[in-house]
Coordinates of C-alpha atoms in Angstrom, one line a residue:
X1 CA -24.4 -5.8 -70.0
X2 CA -23.3 -8.7 -68.0
X3 CA -24.3 -12.1 -69.8
X4 CA -22.9 -14.6 -67.8
X5 CA -21.4 -14.4 -63.7
X6 CA -18.7 -16.9 -64.6
X7 CA -17.4 -18.9 -67.7
X8 CA -15.3 -22.0 -67.9
X9 CA -12.9 -22.4 -70.7
X10 CA -12.3 -25.9 -71.9
X11 CA -8.9 -25.1 -73.9
X12 CA -5.3 -24.1 -73.3
X13 CA -3.2 -21.9 -74.2
X14 CA -3.2 -18.8 -76.4
X15 CA -7.1 -19.2 -77.3
X16 CA -7.9 -19.7 -73.6
X17 CA -5.8 -16.6 -72.9
X18 CA -7.6 -15.0 -75.9
X19 CA -11.3 -15.9 -74.7
X20 CA -10.4 -14.7 -71.3
X21 CA -9.7 -11.5 -72.2
X22 CA -13.3 -10.8 -73.8
X23 CA -14.3 -11.7 -70.3
X24 CA -12.5 -9.7 -68.5
X25 CA -13.5 -6.7 -70.6
X26 CA -17.1 -8.1 -70.1
X27 CA -16.5 -8.2 -66.3
X28 CA -17.0 -12.4 -66.4
X29 CA -15.2 -14.1 -64.1
X30 CA -13.1 -17.2 -65.9
X31 CA -12.4 -20.8 -65.1
X32 CA -9.3 -22.6 -66.7
X33 CA -8.7 -25.8 -66.6
X34 CA -5.3 -27.6 -66.9
X35 CA -3.3 -30.9 -67.5
X36 CA -0.7 -32.2 -65.5
X37 CA 1.6 -30.5 -68.3
X38 CA 0.3 -27.4 -68.0
X39 CA 0.2 -26.9 -64.2
X40 CA 2.6 -23.7 -64.8
X41 CA 0.8 -22.4 -68.1
X42 CA -0.1 -18.8 -68.5
X43 CA -3.5 -19.3 -69.1
X44 CA -4.2 -21.1 -65.6
X45 CA -2.3 -18.0 -63.8
X46 CA -4.5 -15.6 -66.2
X47 CA -7.8 -17.3 -65.1
X48 CA -9.7 -16.3 -61.7
X49 CA -9.8 -19.7 -61.1
X50 CA -8.3 -23.2 -62.0
X51 CA -8.9 -26.6 -61.9
X52 CA -7.0 -29.4 -62.4
X53 CA -8.6 -31.6 -65.2
X54 CA -6.3 -34.8 -65.9
X55 CA -3.3 -36.0 -67.1
X56 CA -0.9 -34.8 -69.9
X57 CA -2.6 -36.8 -72.9
X58 CA -5.6 -35.1 -74.1
X59 CA -7.9 -38.1 -73.8
X60 CA -7.3 -37.9 -70.1
X61 CA -7.7 -34.0 -69.7
X62 CA -9.0 -31.5 -72.4
X63 CA -11.1 -34.2 -74.3
X64 CA -12.8 -35.6 -70.8
X65 CA -16.0 -34.3 -70.9
X66 CA -17.4 -35.4 -67.8
X67 CA -14.7 -34.3 -65.4
X68 CA -15.3 -30.7 -67.9
X69 CA -18.8 -30.5 -66.7
X70 CA -18.5 -31.5 -63.2
X71 CA -15.4 -28.7 -62.7
X72 CA -18.4 -26.1 -64.4
X73 CA -20.5 -27.3 -61.6
X74 CA -18.5 -27.2 -59.1
X75 CA -16.7 -23.9 -60.0
X76 CA -20.5 -22.3 -60.5
X77 CA -19.7 -21.6 -64.2
X78 CA -22.8 -20.9 -66.1
X79 CA -21.4 -21.5 -69.6
X80 CA -18.5 -23.0 -71.5
X81 CA -16.7 -22.0 -74.2
X82 CA -14.3 -24.5 -76.3
X83 CA -12.1 -22.3 -78.3
X84 CA -10.7 -24.5 -81.1
X85 CA -9.6 -28.1 -81.2
X86 CA -10.2 -30.7 -78.5
X87 CA -14.2 -30.4 -77.8
X88 CA -15.2 -27.6 -80.3
X89 CA -16.9 -29.5 -82.9
X90 CA -17.8 -32.6 -80.3
X91 CA -21.6 -32.2 -80.8
X92 CA -21.6 -34.9 -78.0
X93 CA -20.3 -32.1 -75.7
X94 CA -22.5 -29.5 -76.9
X95 CA -25.2 -31.9 -75.9
X96 CA -23.7 -33.1 -72.8
X97 CA -23.4 -29.2 -71.7
X98 CA -27.1 -28.4 -72.8
X99 CA -28.4 -31.7 -70.9
X100 CA -26.6 -30.5 -67.8
X101 CA -27.9 -27.0 -68.0
X102 CA -24.6 -25.3 -68.7
X103 CA -24.8 -23.0 -71.9
X104 CA -22.3 -24.2 -74.6
X105 CA -21.0 -21.2 -76.0
X106 CA -21.0 -22.0 -80.0
X107 CA -24.1 -24.0 -82.4
X108 CA -26.6 -25.9 -81.0
X109 CA -25.3 -29.8 -80.9
X110 CA -27.9 -30.9 -83.8
X111 CA -26.4 -28.3 -86.3
X112 CA -22.5 -29.4 -84.9
X113 CA -23.5 -33.0 -85.9
X114 CA -25.2 -32.4 -89.8
X115 CA -22.4 -29.9 -90.5
X116 CA -19.7 -32.3 -89.3
X117 CA -20.7 -34.8 -91.9
X118 CA -18.9 -33.7 -95.1
X119 CA -21.4 -36.0 -96.8
X120 CA -24.2 -34.8 -95.5
X121 CA -23.1 -31.4 -95.0
X122 CA -22.5 -31.6 -99.0
X123 CA -25.6 -32.7 -99.5
X124 CA -27.7 -30.2 -97.4
X125 CA -25.8 -27.6 -99.4
X126 CA -26.5 -28.7 -103.0
X127 CA -30.0 -29.1 -101.8
X128 CA -29.4 -25.2 -100.8
X129 CA -28.2 -24.2 -104.2
X130 CA -24.5 -23.8 -102.6
X131 CA -22.0 -24.9 -105.4
X132 CA -20.3 -28.3 -104.3
X133 CA -17.6 -30.0 -106.1
X134 CA -18.5 -33.3 -108.0
X135 CA -18.1 -37.0 -106.9
X136 CA -20.0 -39.2 -104.7
X137 CA -23.0 -38.2 -103.1
X138 CA -22.5 -41.3 -100.3
X139 CA -20.0 -43.0 -98.5
X140 CA -17.9 -45.5 -100.7
X141 CA -19.4 -49.5 -100.0
X142 CA -18.9 -50.5 -103.7
X143 CA -15.0 -49.7 -105.0
X144 CA -16.6 -50.3 -108.9
X145 CA -19.2 -47.9 -108.1
X146 CA -16.2 -45.6 -107.0
X147 CA -14.1 -46.4 -110.0
X148 CA -17.2 -45.2 -111.9
X149 CA -17.9 -42.0 -110.4
X150 CA -13.9 -41.1 -110.4
X151 CA -13.7 -41.7 -114.2
X152 CA -17.2 -39.4 -114.9
X153 CA -15.7 -36.6 -113.1
X154 CA -12.0 -37.3 -114.1
X155 CA -8.9 -37.7 -112.1
X156 CA -7.0 -36.5 -110.0
X157 CA -9.6 -37.4 -107.5
X158 CA -9.3 -37.0 -103.7
X159 CA -10.7 -39.5 -101.3
X160 CA -12.0 -38.0 -97.7
X161 CA -12.9 -39.1 -94.4
X162 CA -16.8 -37.5 -94.1
X163 CA -15.8 -37.0 -90.1
X164 CA -12.5 -36.1 -90.7
X165 CA -10.9 -32.8 -90.3
X166 CA -7.1 -31.2 -90.6
X167 CA -6.5 -33.3 -93.6
X168 CA -6.7 -36.7 -91.9
X169 CA -7.0 -39.4 -94.2
X170 CA -7.3 -37.7 -97.2
X171 CA -5.7 -39.4 -100.2
X172 CA -4.9 -38.1 -103.8
X173 CA -5.7 -40.3 -106.5
X174 CA -4.4 -39.9 -110.4
X175 CA -5.3 -42.9 -111.7
X176 CA -7.9 -46.1 -111.3
X177 CA -5.1 -48.6 -110.5
X178 CA -4.6 -46.8 -107.4
X179 CA -8.1 -45.8 -106.5
X180 CA -8.7 -49.0 -104.3
X181 CA -5.6 -49.1 -102.5
X182 CA -6.4 -45.3 -101.6
X183 CA -10.3 -45.9 -100.6
X184 CA -8.7 -48.8 -97.9
X185 CA -6.0 -46.6 -96.6
X186 CA -8.5 -43.4 -96.0
X187 CA -11.0 -45.8 -94.2
X188 CA -8.2 -47.2 -92.0
X189 CA -6.7 -43.9 -91.0
X190 CA -10.6 -42.4 -90.6
X191 CA -11.3 -45.1 -88.7
X192 CA -8.4 -44.7 -86.4
X193 CA -8.9 -41.1 -85.6
X194 CA -12.7 -40.4 -85.9
X195 CA -14.2 -43.9 -85.2
X196 CA -16.0 -43.8 -88.4
X197 CA -14.7 -45.2 -91.5
X198 CA -16.8 -43.4 -94.1
X199 CA -14.8 -41.9 -96.8
X200 CA -16.0 -40.5 -100.0
X201 CA -14.7 -39.5 -103.6
X202 CA -14.7 -35.5 -104.7
X203 CA -12.8 -34.1 -107.9
X204 CA -9.4 -32.8 -107.3
X205 CA -8.7 -29.2 -108.0
X206 CA -4.7 -29.2 -108.5
X207 CA -4.2 -25.3 -107.4
X208 CA -7.3 -24.2 -105.9
X209 CA -7.1 -21.2 -103.5
X210 CA -8.7 -21.7 -100.4
X211 CA -11.3 -18.4 -99.3
X212 CA -13.0 -18.8 -96.7
X213 CA -15.8 -16.5 -95.0
X214 CA -16.8 -15.5 -91.6
X215 CA -20.2 -15.3 -89.9
X216 CA -22.1 -14.4 -87.4
X217 CA -25.9 -15.5 -86.6
X218 CA -28.1 -15.2 -83.7
X219 CA -31.2 -17.4 -81.9
X220 CA -33.6 -15.0 -83.8
X221 CA -32.8 -15.2 -87.4
X222 CA -30.2 -12.3 -87.9
X223 CA -27.2 -13.3 -89.8
X224 CA -24.3 -11.5 -91.2
X225 CA -21.1 -12.3 -92.9
X226 CA -17.7 -10.1 -91.8
X227 CA -16.2 -10.4 -95.5
X228 CA -13.4 -12.8 -96.4
X229 CA -10.3 -14.7 -95.5
X230 CA -7.7 -16.0 -97.9
X231 CA -6.0 -19.2 -96.4
X232 CA -4.4 -21.1 -99.4
X233 CA -0.6 -21.2 -97.7
X234 CA -0.9 -24.4 -95.8
X235 CA 1.6 -27.7 -94.9
X236 CA -0.1 -30.8 -95.0
X237 CA -3.8 -29.5 -95.3
X238 CA -3.4 -27.4 -92.3
X239 CA -3.0 -23.5 -92.6
X240 CA 0.3 -21.5 -91.8
X241 CA -0.4 -18.0 -93.2
X242 CA -4.1 -16.1 -93.4
X243 CA -5.2 -12.7 -94.8
X244 CA -8.0 -10.7 -95.1
X245 CA -9.6 -9.6 -97.3
X246 CA -8.4 -12.2 -100.1
X247 CA -6.1 -10.5 -102.6
X248 CA -8.2 -11.6 -105.3
X249 CA -11.5 -10.8 -104.3
X250 CA -13.9 -8.8 -106.5
X251 CA -16.7 -6.8 -105.5
X252 CA -18.8 -9.0 -107.9
X253 CA -16.9 -12.5 -106.6
X254 CA -17.5 -11.2 -103.0
X255 CA -21.2 -10.8 -103.5
X256 CA -21.6 -14.1 -104.7
X257 CA -19.6 -16.1 -102.4
X258 CA -21.2 -14.0 -99.5
X259 CA -24.5 -15.1 -100.5
X260 CA -23.5 -18.4 -100.8
X261 CA -22.2 -18.8 -96.9
X262 CA -25.4 -17.0 -95.6
X263 CA -27.6 -19.9 -97.6
X264 CA -25.2 -22.4 -95.6
X265 CA -26.0 -20.1 -92.4
X266 CA -29.9 -20.6 -93.5
X267 CA -29.9 -24.0 -94.3
X268 CA -27.7 -25.6 -91.3
X269 CA -30.1 -23.3 -89.0
X270 CA -26.7 -21.6 -87.8
X271 CA -26.4 -19.6 -84.2
X272 CA -23.3 -18.2 -83.1
X273 CA -19.7 -17.7 -84.9
X274 CA -19.0 -19.8 -87.7
X275 CA -16.7 -20.2 -91.0
X276 CA -17.7 -21.2 -94.2
X277 CA -15.0 -22.8 -96.4
X278 CA -14.9 -22.7 -100.0
X279 CA -12.1 -23.8 -102.6
X280 CA -11.7 -21.5 -105.5
X281 CA -10.6 -22.3 -109.0
X282 CA -10.7 -20.4 -112.8
X283 CA -13.4 -18.3 -111.6
X284 CA -15.5 -21.1 -110.2
X285 CA -16.0 -21.7 -106.3
X286 CA -17.0 -24.8 -104.7
X287 CA -18.9 -25.5 -100.8
X288 CA -15.8 -27.4 -98.6
X289 CA -17.1 -27.5 -95.3
X290 CA -18.0 -25.3 -92.4
X291 CA -16.2 -25.2 -89.1
X292 CA -18.8 -25.2 -86.4
X293 CA -16.6 -22.7 -84.2
X294 CA -14.3 -20.0 -83.7
X295 CA -11.2 -20.3 -86.2
X296 CA -7.4 -19.9 -85.3
X297 CA -7.6 -16.9 -88.1
X298 CA -10.7 -15.2 -86.5
X299 CA -8.2 -11.8 -85.4
X300 CA -7.5 -11.1 -88.8
X301 CA -11.2 -10.6 -89.2
X302 CA -11.3 -9.0 -86.1
X303 CA -8.7 -6.7 -87.2
X304 CA -10.4 -5.6 -90.7
X305 CA -14.0 -5.2 -89.1
X306 CA -13.4 -3.9 -85.6
X307 CA -15.7 -6.7 -84.4
X308 CA -14.8 -8.6 -80.9
X309 CA -15.6 -11.9 -82.2
X310 CA -15.3 -13.7 -78.7
X311 CA -17.2 -11.3 -77.3
X312 CA -20.4 -11.9 -79.9
X313 CA -20.1 -15.4 -79.3
X314 CA -21.0 -15.1 -75.9
X315 CA -23.6 -12.2 -76.1
X316 CA -25.2 -14.5 -78.4
X317 CA -24.8 -17.9 -76.3
X318 CA -26.6 -15.4 -73.6
X319 CA -29.7 -15.2 -76.5
X320 CA -28.4 -11.6 -77.4
X321 CA -29.6 -10.2 -81.0
X322 CA -26.7 -9.0 -83.0
X323 CA -26.1 -5.6 -82.3
X324 CA -25.5 -4.6 -86.1
X325 CA -26.9 -5.1 -89.7
X326 CA -24.8 -6.0 -92.8
X327 CA -24.8 -2.3 -93.9
X328 CA -23.1 -1.9 -90.8
X329 CA -19.8 -3.4 -91.5
X330 CA -17.0 -2.8 -93.6
X331 CA -13.6 -3.4 -94.5
X332 CA -10.7 -1.5 -93.3
X333 CA -7.5 -2.0 -94.2
X334 CA -5.7 -5.4 -95.0
X335 CA -4.4 -7.8 -92.2
X336 CA -2.1 -10.8 -92.1
X337 CA -1.8 -13.7 -89.8
X338 CA 1.5 -15.9 -89.4
X339 CA 1.1 -19.2 -87.1
X340 CA 4.1 -19.4 -85.5
X341 CA 4.9 -23.0 -84.8
X342 CA 7.4 -24.9 -83.0
X343 CA 8.6 -26.7 -85.7
X344 CA 11.6 -26.9 -88.4
X345 CA 10.6 -26.2 -91.9
X346 CA 13.8 -27.6 -92.9
X347 CA 13.1 -30.8 -91.6
X348 CA 9.4 -31.6 -93.0
X349 CA 8.0 -29.5 -90.5
X350 CA 8.9 -31.7 -87.8
X351 CA 7.9 -30.7 -84.1
X352 CA 10.5 -29.3 -81.7
X353 CA 8.9 -29.0 -78.3
X354 CA 11.6 -27.7 -75.8
X355 CA 12.4 -25.0 -73.3
X356 CA 12.2 -21.4 -74.8
X357 CA 15.4 -19.9 -73.1
X358 CA 15.0 -16.1 -74.8
X359 CA 11.8 -14.6 -75.9
X360 CA 10.8 -11.4 -76.7
X361 CA 7.5 -10.6 -78.9
X362 CA 7.2 -8.0 -81.2
X363 CA 5.0 -4.5 -81.0
X364 CA 4.5 -1.2 -82.5
X365 CA 2.1 0.4 -84.6
X366 CA -0.6 -2.5 -86.3
X367 CA 0.8 -5.8 -84.6
X368 CA -0.8 -8.0 -82.5
X369 CA 0.6 -11.2 -80.8
X370 CA -1.5 -13.8 -79.4
X371 CA 0.1 -16.3 -77.0
X372 CA 0.4 -18.2 -74.3
X373 CA 4.2 -18.4 -74.0
X374 CA 7.1 -16.8 -72.5
X375 CA 10.6 -16.9 -71.5
X376 CA 11.9 -20.2 -69.7
X377 CA 8.4 -22.0 -70.5
X378 CA 8.6 -25.4 -71.8
X379 CA 6.5 -26.6 -74.9
X380 CA 4.8 -29.9 -74.0
X381 CA 4.8 -32.5 -76.3
X382 CA 1.5 -33.8 -76.2
X383 CA -0.5 -30.6 -77.9
X384 CA -0.8 -28.8 -80.8
X385 CA 2.6 -27.3 -82.1
X386 CA 1.7 -23.6 -82.7
X387 CA 2.7 -21.6 -79.9
X388 CA 2.0 -18.1 -81.2
X389 CA -0.2 -16.0 -84.1
X390 CA 1.6 -12.9 -85.0
X391 CA -1.0 -10.2 -86.7
X392 CA 0.1 -7.1 -88.8
X393 CA -2.7 -4.5 -90.0
X394 CA -2.0 -1.5 -92.5
X395 CA -3.9 0.5 -95.1
X396 CA -3.0 -1.6 -98.0
X397 CA -1.9 -5.3 -98.4
X398 CA 1.9 -4.1 -99.6
X399 CA 2.2 -2.4 -96.4
X400 CA 0.6 -5.2 -94.1
X401 CA 3.4 -7.3 -96.0
X402 CA 5.9 -5.1 -94.9
X403 CA 5.1 -4.4 -91.6
X404 CA 4.8 -8.2 -90.9
X405 CA 8.5 -8.1 -92.3
X406 CA 9.1 -6.3 -89.6
X407 CA 7.6 -7.3 -86.9
X408 CA 9.2 -10.4 -87.6
X409 CA 12.4 -9.2 -87.6
X410 CA 11.8 -8.3 -84.0
X411 CA 10.5 -11.5 -83.0
X412 CA 12.9 -13.5 -80.6
X413 CA 12.4 -16.9 -79.7
X414 CA 15.5 -19.1 -79.1
X415 CA 15.9 -22.4 -77.5
X416 CA 13.7 -24.1 -80.1
X417 CA 13.1 -24.1 -83.7
X418 CA 10.2 -22.4 -85.2
X419 CA 8.7 -21.1 -88.6
X420 CA 9.8 -18.1 -88.0
X421 CA 11.9 -18.3 -90.9
X422 CA 10.0 -19.6 -93.2
X423 CA 7.3 -16.7 -92.8
X424 CA 10.2 -14.4 -93.5
X425 CA 11.2 -15.9 -96.7
X426 CA 7.2 -15.8 -97.7
X427 CA 7.0 -12.0 -96.8
X428 CA 9.6 -11.9 -99.1
X429 CA 8.9 -14.0 -101.9
X430 CA 7.7 -12.2 -105.3
X431 CA 4.9 -14.4 -106.0
X432 CA 3.3 -13.9 -102.8
X433 CA 3.4 -10.3 -102.9
X434 CA 1.8 -10.5 -106.1
X435 CA -0.8 -12.6 -104.5
X436 CA -0.1 -15.6 -106.9
X437 CA -0.8 -18.3 -104.2
X438 CA -2.5 -21.6 -103.9
X439 CA -2.6 -24.9 -101.4
X440 CA 0.2 -26.3 -102.9
X441 CA 2.5 -22.9 -102.9
X442 CA 5.0 -24.3 -100.3
X443 CA 5.7 -27.3 -102.4
X444 CA 7.4 -25.3 -104.8
X445 CA 11.0 -24.9 -105.2
X446 CA 11.2 -21.1 -105.0
X447 CA 10.2 -21.1 -101.5
X448 CA 12.7 -24.1 -100.5
X449 CA 15.7 -22.6 -102.2
X450 CA 15.5 -19.3 -100.3
X451 CA 14.6 -20.9 -96.9
X452 CA 18.1 -22.4 -95.6
X453 CA 19.3 -18.5 -96.3
X454 CA 16.7 -16.7 -94.4
X455 CA 17.1 -19.5 -91.5
X456 CA 20.6 -18.5 -90.9
X457 CA 20.1 -14.5 -91.4
X458 CA 16.8 -15.1 -88.3
X459 CA 19.4 -17.0 -86.1
X460 CA 22.1 -14.5 -86.8
X461 CA 19.5 -11.4 -85.9
X462 CA 18.0 -13.1 -82.9
X463 CA 21.2 -14.0 -81.2
X464 CA 22.4 -10.2 -81.6
X465 CA 19.2 -9.0 -80.7
X466 CA 18.9 -11.6 -77.8
X467 CA 22.2 -9.9 -76.7
X468 CA 20.2 -7.2 -74.6
X469 CA 18.6 -10.1 -72.7
X470 CA 22.3 -10.6 -71.1
X471 CA 22.9 -6.7 -70.6
X472 CA 19.5 -6.4 -68.5
X473 CA 21.0 -9.3 -66.4
X474 CA 24.0 -7.1 -65.8
X475 CA 22.3 -4.1 -65.3
X476 CA 19.9 -6.1 -62.9
X477 CA 22.9 -7.7 -60.8
X478 CA 24.8 -4.5 -60.5
X479 CA 21.4 -2.6 -59.3
X480 CA 20.9 -5.3 -56.6
X481 CA 24.1 -4.7 -55.4
X482 CA 24.1 -1.5 -54.7
X483 CA 20.6 -1.4 -53.4
X484 CA 22.2 -4.2 -50.9
X485 CA 25.2 -2.0 -50.3
X486 CA 22.9 1.0 -49.4
X487 CA 20.5 -1.4 -47.3
X488 CA 23.6 -2.4 -45.1
X489 CA 25.4 1.4 -45.0
X490 CA 21.9 2.2 -43.5
X491 CA 22.0 -0.3 -41.2

């Protein structure tokens, strides 16, 4: 079935290509948008049509809602897929699509708005019987009340922006003397980043695990979960490595957490793909937030379930019912995703954009690479530093780790610094191998002690493998010379 004739992807890079691949398999024409910085990007060449959306800064291009809607109408696109980031969780954009009679591939704008408020969604889940972390039930207006709540739940506490995401505005507080300053700083950052200075307090868990459940729901009140993902390895509250399923998951825990995830779906009147995120600590789990979009790490869920989440998103947006029930779904093997960022992990993960001089992605059994880069591509300074997602699957977690090590050892990216050495170090770390991870895992010294050595090893290996490119150039030059000689002889 062809759900739409033409679909616009309001995004860039690897996620734009990922959506286009699903559309191509569904026989749906695709429309790309691009900024000045992306005029030669791969997603622009891959699409059936491409339109210039604005200057390089996101505010003048990929966040320009009116311009994107104009392009959709001009191109004849009936639907818009937002990918992730940019406008994916902007309820105003989803509403604008609805007002302009363009289908938004995602949940309804009212749901996005409700779940976009950490305070509001937390109260909604509390009312629905989903476990939540103790803390303030509303935005902080009186610092004395905040101090009272913090004392009752016990330090440390964390101050969060209600409208925030990506760890922006978070402040960890160990004592009452630091609370007022932290609240003020968080409010200032939240106002600047999100236009909303509302912040709240929660109990801070010192070494929790970050576990999320993928859900799908249609407009006919059918809903399923597609099992769990472990997302505990993070830097600056942003994920670096994910795996599915979680290595600590038991049948009993999965049943409890999945039922809570489905309660979230029901309470929020959710439709389309989403992820319910929990913090887990000492046998207890707590609702953290719901991501009302496709996740970066959707890849590993697709690998272990065999379900194409992007195709399901498009079908649901077209009004179709889910083609399966919960009993039809199962877990097959284990999958790991490494986010390859253009960053220097030995320099506090400083971004390192620039031109890629040599590039070759890994392959072989059980390997998937989602990327929008290639040799000679210059990574812009204006956007997120993630350049590729490397996924490895095998029948067991141990085998998946071994396969990921092999894949990393094949990956060649020269000209920029990347997180590849860090990923290799983690895949060889005994604590990770045993599944003993938490959200502050990267702050522990046992990772950094080995990173310098792995970085040197990785650079040497890449240079050795990259020698094949130079040999290839010599062969190509000789072949071209022979062909020219033969052509001259013929003439």
